[in-house]
PDB file of C-alpha atoms in Angstrom:
ATOM      1  CA  THR R   1      -0.936  16.426 -22.642  1.00  0.00           C
ATOM      2  CA  ASN R   2       0.934  17.111 -25.883  1.00  0.00           C
ATOM      3  CA  PRO R   3       3.089  13.954 -26.455  1.00  0.00           C
ATOM      4  CA  ASP R   4       5.548  15.984 -28.565  1.00  0.00           C
ATOM      5  CA  SER R   5       7.781  17.215 -25.786  1.00  0.00           C
ATOM      6  CA  SER R   6      10.025  19.094 -28.192  1.00  0.00           C
ATOM      7  CA  SER R   7       7.197  21.631 -28.585  1.00  0.00           C
ATOM      8  CA  TRP R   8       6.645  22.127 -24.846  1.00  0.00           C
ATOM      9  CA  PRO R   9       7.019  25.753 -23.660  1.00  0.00           C
ATOM     10  CA  ARG R  10      10.022  26.917 -21.691  1.00  0.00           C
ATOM     11  CA  ILE R  11       8.705  27.320 -18.137  1.00  0.00           C
ATOM     12  CA  THR R  12      10.074  28.272 -14.733  1.00  0.00           C
ATOM     13  CA  ASN R  13       8.988  26.826 -11.408  1.00  0.00           C
ATOM     14  CA  LYS R  14      10.488  26.226  -7.959  1.00  0.00           C
ATOM     15  CA  PHE R  15      10.648  23.866  -4.994  1.00  0.00           C
ATOM     16  CA  ALA R  16      11.837  24.267  -1.431  1.00  0.00           C
ATOM     17  CA  ILE R  17      13.950  21.986   0.752  1.00  0.00           C
ATOM     18  CA  GLU R  18      13.703  22.144   4.543  1.00  0.00           C
ATOM     19  CA  MET R  19      16.969  21.118   6.115  1.00  0.00           C
ATOM     20  CA  ALA R  20      17.255  18.285   8.635  1.00  0.00           C
ATOM     21  CA  PRO R  21      17.694  19.325  12.252  1.00  0.00           C
ATOM     22  CA  LEU R  22      21.260  20.446  12.984  1.00  0.00           C
ATOM     23  CA  ASP R  23      21.606  18.137  15.943  1.00  0.00           C
ATOM     24  CA  LEU R  24      21.070  15.200  13.560  1.00  0.00           C
ATOM     25  CA  MET R  25      22.912  16.182  10.372  1.00  0.00           C
ATOM     26  CA  PRO R  26      25.151  19.202  11.094  1.00  0.00           C
ATOM     27  CA  HIS R  27      28.000  18.392   8.681  1.00  0.00           C
ATOM     28  CA  THR R  28      25.898  17.692   5.565  1.00  0.00           C
ATOM     29  CA  VAL R  29      23.489  20.516   6.159  1.00  0.00           C
ATOM     30  CA  ASN R  30      26.341  22.981   6.586  1.00  0.00           C
ATOM     31  CA  LEU R  31      28.025  21.788   3.362  1.00  0.00           C
ATOM     32  CA  PHE R  32      24.852  22.078   1.339  1.00  0.00           C
ATOM     33  CA  LEU R  33      23.949  25.543   2.635  1.00  0.00           C
ATOM     34  CA  GLN R  34      27.503  26.717   1.900  1.00  0.00           C
ATOM     35  CA  GLN R  35      27.138  25.405  -1.668  1.00  0.00           C
ATOM     36  CA  VAL R  36      23.849  27.204  -2.149  1.00  0.00           C
ATOM     37  CA  HIS R  37      25.030  30.445  -0.504  1.00  0.00           C
ATOM     38  CA  HIS R  38      28.119  30.577  -2.798  1.00  0.00           C
ATOM     39  CA  GLY R  39      25.966  30.173  -5.902  1.00  0.00           C
ATOM     40  CA  LEU R  40      27.444  26.809  -6.848  1.00  0.00           C
ATOM     41  CA  TRP R  41      24.186  25.114  -7.736  1.00  0.00           C
ATOM     42  CA  ASP R  42      23.110  27.865 -10.197  1.00  0.00           C
ATOM     43  CA  LYS R  43      22.862  26.394 -13.717  1.00  0.00           C
ATOM     44  CA  CYS R  44      23.423  22.826 -12.589  1.00  0.00           C
ATOM     45  CA  GLN R  45      20.915  20.270 -13.959  1.00  0.00           C
ATOM     46  CA  VAL R  46      18.750  17.251 -13.299  1.00  0.00           C
ATOM     47  CA  VAL R  47      21.215  14.551 -14.349  1.00  0.00           C
ATOM     48  CA  SER R  48      19.142  11.437 -13.742  1.00  0.00           C
ATOM     49  CA  MET R  49      15.441  10.524 -13.578  1.00  0.00           C
ATOM     50  CA  ALA R  50      15.329   6.964 -12.297  1.00  0.00           C
ATOM     51  CA  LYS R  51      12.202   5.296 -10.983  1.00  0.00           C
ATOM     52  CA  HIS R  52      13.195   5.730  -7.351  1.00  0.00           C
ATOM     53  CA  ILE R  53      15.166   9.058  -7.370  1.00  0.00           C
ATOM     54  CA  LEU R  54      15.585  12.354  -9.158  1.00  0.00           C
ATOM     55  CA  GLN R  55      19.256  13.337  -9.119  1.00  0.00           C
ATOM     56  CA  LEU R  56      20.779  16.793  -9.615  1.00  0.00           C
ATOM     57  CA  GLY R  57      24.387  17.656 -10.106  1.00  0.00           C
ATOM     58  CA  PRO R  58      27.088  19.704 -11.851  1.00  0.00           C
ATOM     59  CA  SER R  59      28.754  18.837 -15.139  1.00  0.00           C
ATOM     60  CA  TYR R  60      31.865  16.668 -15.144  1.00  0.00           C
ATOM     61  CA  ASP R  61      32.500  17.358 -18.881  1.00  0.00           C
ATOM     62  CA  ASP R  62      35.674  19.344 -19.561  1.00  0.00           C
ATOM     63  CA  ARG R  63      33.866  21.038 -22.443  1.00  0.00           C
ATOM     64  CA  ASP R  64      31.650  22.736 -19.877  1.00  0.00           C
ATOM     65  CA  LYS R  65      34.571  24.348 -18.001  1.00  0.00           C
ATOM     66  CA  PRO R  66      34.175  28.143 -18.121  1.00  0.00           C
ATOM     67  CA  ASP R  67      36.615  30.408 -19.910  1.00  0.00           C
ATOM     68  CA  GLY R  68      38.218  33.283 -18.154  1.00  0.00           C
ATOM     69  CA  ALA R  69      38.358  34.200 -14.465  1.00  0.00           C
ATOM     70  CA  GLU R  70      36.419  32.317 -11.873  1.00  0.00           C
ATOM     71  CA  MET R  71      33.203  33.935 -10.643  1.00  0.00           C
ATOM     72  CA  ASP R  72      32.513  33.942  -6.888  1.00  0.00           C
ATOM     73  CA  VAL R  73      28.867  34.491  -7.595  1.00  0.00           C
ATOM     74  CA  PRO R  74      28.324  32.936 -11.020  1.00  0.00           C
ATOM     75  CA  ASN R  75      24.956  34.347 -11.977  1.00  0.00           C
ATOM     76  CA  LEU R  76      24.805  38.115 -12.504  1.00  0.00           C
ATOM     77  CA  GLY R  77      22.368  38.817 -15.339  1.00  0.00           C
ATOM     78  CA  ASP R  78      18.882  40.337 -15.154  1.00  0.00           C
ATOM     79  CA  ASP R  79      17.050  37.256 -16.528  1.00  0.00           C
ATOM     80  CA  PRO R  80      18.079  34.106 -14.709  1.00  0.00           C
ATOM     81  CA  ARG R  81      17.517  32.061 -17.833  1.00  0.00           C
ATOM     82  CA  ASP R  82      20.239  34.071 -19.601  1.00  0.00           C
ATOM     83  CA  ARG R  83      22.868  34.238 -16.875  1.00  0.00           C
ATOM     84  CA  PRO R  84      26.172  32.484 -17.759  1.00  0.00           C
ATOM     85  CA  GLY R  85      26.653  30.486 -14.559  1.00  0.00           C
ATOM     86  CA  ASP R  86      29.397  27.910 -13.896  1.00  0.00           C
ATOM     87  CA  PRO R  87      27.829  24.455 -13.649  1.00  0.00           C
ATOM     88  CA  HIS R  88      31.136  22.474 -13.680  1.00  0.00           C
ATOM     89  CA  TYR R  89      32.301  20.273 -10.812  1.00  0.00           C
ATOM     90  CA  ASP R  90      35.577  22.186 -10.557  1.00  0.00           C
ATOM     91  CA  HIS R  91      33.651  25.233  -9.243  1.00  0.00           C
ATOM     92  CA  PHE R  92      32.673  23.098  -6.205  1.00  0.00           C
ATOM     93  CA  HIS R  93      36.127  21.538  -5.813  1.00  0.00           C
ATOM     94  CA  ASP R  94      38.051  24.806  -6.074  1.00  0.00           C
ATOM     95  CA  LYS R  95      36.128  26.132  -3.068  1.00  0.00           C
ATOM     96  CA  GLY R  96      36.554  22.962  -1.042  1.00  0.00           C
ATOM     97  CA  LEU R  97      32.768  22.456  -1.088  1.00  0.00           C
ATOM     98  CA  ASP R  98      32.425  19.357  -3.219  1.00  0.00           C
ATOM     99  CA  LYS R  99      32.204  16.469  -0.777  1.00  0.00           C
ATOM    100  CA  ILE R 100      31.458  15.618   2.831  1.00  0.00           C
ATOM    101  CA  SER R 101      34.275  14.431   5.068  1.00  0.00           C
ATOM    102  CA  TYR R 102      32.459  11.271   6.201  1.00  0.00           C
ATOM    103  CA  GLN R 103      29.228   9.457   5.501  1.00  0.00           C
ATOM    104  CA  GLU R 104      27.046  11.230   8.063  1.00  0.00           C
ATOM    105  CA  TYR R 105      23.711   9.556   8.775  1.00  0.00           C
ATOM    106  CA  SER R 106      20.992   9.594  11.446  1.00  0.00           C
ATOM    107  CA  ASP R 107      18.394   6.839  11.806  1.00  0.00           C
ATOM    108  CA  LYS R 108      16.121   9.642  13.067  1.00  0.00           C
ATOM    109  CA  PHE R 109      16.046  11.150   9.641  1.00  0.00           C
ATOM    110  CA  PRO R 110      15.809   8.241   7.166  1.00  0.00           C
ATOM    111  CA  HIS R 111      15.284   8.220   3.399  1.00  0.00           C
ATOM    112  CA  ASP R 112      11.548   8.495   3.370  1.00  0.00           C
ATOM    113  CA  GLN R 113       9.650   9.559   0.298  1.00  0.00           C
ATOM    114  CA  TRP R 114      10.444  13.182  -0.775  1.00  0.00           C
ATOM    115  CA  THR R 115      13.470  13.451   1.397  1.00  0.00           C
ATOM    116  CA  VAL R 116      16.849  14.573   0.010  1.00  0.00           C
ATOM    117  CA  GLY R 117      20.129  12.643   0.101  1.00  0.00           C
ATOM    118  CA  LEU R 118      23.732  12.924  -1.065  1.00  0.00           C
ATOM    119  CA  ALA R 119      24.994  10.645  -3.828  1.00  0.00           C
ATOM    120  CA  GLY R 120      28.456   9.196  -4.135  1.00  0.00           C
ATOM    121  CA  ARG R 121      31.316   7.906  -1.882  1.00  0.00           C
ATOM    122  CA  PRO R 122      32.137  10.149  -0.155  1.00  0.00           C
ATOM    123  CA  GLY R 123      28.861  11.965  -0.698  1.00  0.00           C
ATOM    124  CA  GLY R 124      28.615  15.002  -2.891  1.00  0.00           C
ATOM    125  CA  PRO R 125      28.219  17.243  -4.673  1.00  0.00           C
ATOM    126  CA  ASP R 126      25.347  15.441  -6.506  1.00  0.00           C
ATOM    127  CA  PHE R 127      22.169  15.146  -4.446  1.00  0.00           C
ATOM    128  CA  TYR R 128      18.946  13.335  -5.126  1.00  0.00           C
ATOM    129  CA  ILE R 129      15.291  13.512  -4.154  1.00  0.00           C
ATOM    130  CA  ASN R 130      13.732  10.223  -3.035  1.00  0.00           C
ATOM    131  CA  LYS R 131      10.662   9.692  -5.187  1.00  0.00           C
ATOM    132  CA  LEU R 132       9.893   6.547  -3.194  1.00  0.00           C
ATOM    133  CA  ASP R 133      10.580   5.336   0.329  1.00  0.00           C
ATOM    134  CA  ASN R 134      14.247   4.408  -0.086  1.00  0.00           C
ATOM    135  CA  THR R 135      14.969   3.736   3.545  1.00  0.00           C
ATOM    136  CA  LEU R 136      16.380   0.256   2.889  1.00  0.00           C
ATOM    137  CA  ILE R 137      18.411   0.771  -0.275  1.00  0.00           C
ATOM    138  CA  HIS R 138      19.956   4.129   0.787  1.00  0.00           C
ATOM    139  CA  GLY R 139      20.203   3.384   4.500  1.00  0.00           C
ATOM    140  CA  PRO R 140      22.927   1.483   6.318  1.00  0.00           C
ATOM    141  CA  GLY R 141      24.067  -1.554   4.278  1.00  0.00           C
ATOM    142  CA  GLY R 142      21.883  -0.684   1.352  1.00  0.00           C
ATOM    143  CA  GLN R 143      24.654   0.272  -1.095  1.00  0.00           C
ATOM    144  CA  THR R 144      26.420  -3.044  -1.741  1.00  0.00           C
ATOM    145  CA  ASN R 145      28.930  -2.088  -4.411  1.00  0.00           C
ATOM    146  CA  ARG R 146      32.644  -1.839  -5.024  1.00  0.00           C
ATOM    147  CA  HIS R 147      33.236   1.205  -2.823  1.00  0.00           C
ATOM    148  CA  ASP R 148      35.172   0.861   0.456  1.00  0.00           C
ATOM    149  CA  LEU R 149      32.332   2.619   2.275  1.00  0.00           C
ATOM    150  CA  HIS R 150      29.598   0.436   0.746  1.00  0.00           C
ATOM    151  CA  ASN R 151      28.107  -0.397   4.194  1.00  0.00           C
ATOM    152  CA  GLU R 152      27.734   3.270   5.095  1.00  0.00           C
ATOM    153  CA  ALA R 153      24.378   4.967   4.431  1.00  0.00           C
ATOM    154  CA  ASP R 154      23.834   7.909   2.136  1.00  0.00           C
ATOM    155  CA  PRO R 155      23.368  11.128   4.108  1.00  0.00           C
ATOM    156  CA  CYS R 156      19.741  12.231   4.250  1.00  0.00           C
ATOM    157  CA  PHE R 157      19.695  15.917   5.033  1.00  0.00           C
ATOM    158  CA  GLY R 158      16.418  17.562   3.974  1.00  0.00           C
ATOM    159  CA  LYS R 159      12.862  17.110   2.763  1.00  0.00           C
ATOM    160  CA  ILE R 160      10.689  18.769   0.104  1.00  0.00           C
ATOM    161  CA  VAL R 161       8.218  21.181   1.741  1.00  0.00           C
ATOM    162  CA  GLU R 162       7.113  23.221  -1.284  1.00  0.00           C
ATOM    163  CA  GLY R 163       6.815  22.599  -5.037  1.00  0.00           C
ATOM    164  CA  LEU R 164       6.045  18.893  -4.935  1.00  0.00           C
ATOM    165  CA  GLU R 165       3.877  19.346  -8.043  1.00  0.00           C
ATOM    166  CA  THR R 166       6.935  20.669  -9.881  1.00  0.00           C
ATOM    167  CA  LEU R 167       8.833  17.419  -9.183  1.00  0.00           C
ATOM    168  CA  ILE R 168       5.878  15.314 -10.211  1.00  0.00           C
ATOM    169  CA  ASP R 169       5.657  17.201 -13.515  1.00  0.00           C
ATOM    170  CA  LEU R 170       9.303  16.420 -14.257  1.00  0.00           C
ATOM    171  CA  ASP R 171       8.357  12.734 -14.486  1.00  0.00           C
ATOM    172  CA  THR R 172       6.426  13.561 -17.672  1.00  0.00           C
ATOM    173  CA  ILE R 173       9.707  14.412 -19.516  1.00  0.00           C
ATOM    174  CA  PRO R 174      10.890  11.421 -21.522  1.00  0.00           C
ATOM    175  CA  VAL R 175      14.210   9.745 -20.729  1.00  0.00           C
ATOM    176  CA  ASN R 176      16.977   9.457 -23.325  1.00  0.00           C
ATOM    177  CA  GLU R 177      17.294   5.686 -23.546  1.00  0.00           C
ATOM    178  CA  GLU R 178      20.730   5.995 -25.129  1.00  0.00           C
ATOM    179  CA  ARG R 179      21.943   7.735 -21.990  1.00  0.00           C
ATOM    180  CA  GLY R 180      20.329   5.572 -19.356  1.00  0.00           C
ATOM    181  CA  THR R 181      18.232   7.632 -17.000  1.00  0.00           C
ATOM    182  CA  ALA R 182      19.209  11.119 -18.409  1.00  0.00           C
ATOM    183  CA  LEU R 183      16.297  13.319 -19.476  1.00  0.00           C
ATOM    184  CA  MET R 184      15.685  13.903 -23.159  1.00  0.00           C
ATOM    185  CA  TYR R 185      15.489  17.689 -22.529  1.00  0.00           C
ATOM    186  CA  PRO R 186      17.470  19.739 -19.954  1.00  0.00           C
ATOM    187  CA  VAL R 187      16.018  20.833 -16.637  1.00  0.00           C
ATOM    188  CA  VAL R 188      18.251  23.526 -15.199  1.00  0.00           C
ATOM    189  CA  ILE R 189      18.509  25.073 -11.785  1.00  0.00           C
ATOM    190  CA  LEU R 190      18.337  28.780 -12.629  1.00  0.00           C
ATOM    191  CA  ALA R 191      19.205  29.904  -9.079  1.00  0.00           C
ATOM    192  CA  ALA R 192      19.272  28.413  -5.603  1.00  0.00           C
ATOM    193  CA  HIS R 193      18.995  30.553  -2.474  1.00  0.00           C
ATOM    194  CA  VAL R 194      19.054  30.119   1.289  1.00  0.00           C
ATOM    195  CA  VAL R 195      15.768  31.373   2.780  1.00  0.00           C
ATOM    196  CA  VAL R 196      14.825  32.024   6.382  1.00  0.00           C
ATOM    197  CA  PRO R 197      11.668  33.130   8.140  1.00  0.00           C
ATOM    198  CA  LYS R 198      10.939  36.864   8.178  1.00  0.00           C
ATOM    199  CA  GLU R 199      10.979  38.708  11.471  1.00  0.00           C
ATOM    200  CA  ASN R 200       7.354  37.832  11.799  1.00  0.00           C
ATOM    201  CA  PRO R 201       7.217  34.165  10.594  1.00  0.00           C
ATOM    202  CA  ALA R 202       3.572  34.625   9.608  1.00  0.00           C
ATOM    203  CA  ASP R 203       4.825  36.967   6.814  1.00  0.00           C
ATOM    204  CA  GLY R 204       6.662  34.156   5.100  1.00  0.00           C
ATOM    205  CA  TRP R 205      10.274  33.862   3.990  1.00  0.00           C
ATOM    206  CA  ARG R 206      13.128  36.083   2.894  1.00  0.00           C
ATOM    207  CA  VAL R 207      16.241  35.291   0.888  1.00  0.00           C
ATOM    208  CA  VAL R 208      19.633  35.558   2.605  1.00  0.00           C
ATOM    209  CA  ASP R 209      21.687  37.778   0.312  1.00  0.00           C
ATOM    210  CA  ARG R 210      24.863  36.186  -0.903  1.00  0.00           C
ATOM    211  CA  GLY R 211      28.000  37.456   0.730  1.00  0.00           C
ATOM    212  CA  THR R 212      26.202  38.315   3.990  1.00  0.00           C
ATOM    213  CA  LYS R 213      25.558  36.380   7.156  1.00  0.00           C
ATOM    214  CA  LEU R 214      22.068  36.016   8.556  1.00  0.00           C
ATOM    215  CA  LYS R 215      22.413  38.691  11.263  1.00  0.00           C
ATOM    216  CA  LYS R 216      24.787  40.819   9.123  1.00  0.00           C
ATOM    217  CA  ASP R 217      27.231  41.084  12.070  1.00  0.00           C
ATOM    218  CA  ASP R 218      30.180  40.685   9.700  1.00  0.00           C
ATOM    219  CA  ASP R 219      31.005  39.775   6.125  1.00  0.00           C
ATOM    220  CA  ILE R 220      31.588  36.290   4.816  1.00  0.00           C
ATOM    221  CA  MET R 221      35.304  36.085   4.066  1.00  0.00           C
ATOM    222  CA  PRO R 222      36.564  34.355   0.903  1.00  0.00           C
ATOM    223  CA  LEU R 223      37.853  30.848   1.397  1.00  0.00           C
ATOM    224  CA  PRO R 224      41.712  30.640   1.482  1.00  0.00           C
ATOM    225  CA  GLU R 225      43.485  29.857  -1.775  1.00  0.00           C
ATOM    226  CA  VAL R 226      44.668  26.363  -0.745  1.00  0.00           C
ATOM    227  CA  PRO R 227      44.401  23.109  -2.692  1.00  0.00           C
ATOM    228  CA  HIS R 228      41.565  20.752  -1.718  1.00  0.00           C
ATOM    229  CA  GLY R 229      41.056  17.075  -2.126  1.00  0.00           C
ATOM    230  CA  VAL R 230      44.745  16.255  -2.313  1.00  0.00           C
TER     231      VAL R 230
END
């Protein structure tokens, strides 16, 4: 491996997250799928590469706020690497899709290795991938900090089922020691999509087009223009 990471090529890869069963984690799964379906995760980044987790999230820097009108589907270009996107937290908040309403958790879906959890109190929008078995530190009573909900567990709502080698490769990118666990070079989510089995599951998966429901019985209506998080 070339130790000079500044000369590494610009590459594209993918991974897939299988959602937790709806009877165990309905609220968190619904929120995450809504975020993905509305294009909110496009152009967000890996924000932390700690020893136990890989965390992804939007930008909270006012300098990253987009100019001009808000885009319902932020990525519209031909090449996903060149699409403008809107990776700022406000894009989540303005749609009322930034945080869960309560710290949902099921002991039947714990924070095993390569599962996916929500960060924060209340959780969202940042999510992380458990690089280790974090059942104890991210389960009930594991987050002993200043937050009022410190005894509540982080929601665990999915698991990696494809692209594990991609995540392992990310561990080779050096960390910027001046910024804690932030990566030295950006890793960007070009596009995130909801996928479902094709009519014949043996044929693989298909992407659910944004702005449509799975069965195409009716259109997804825009969320009402009301303030959120007040």
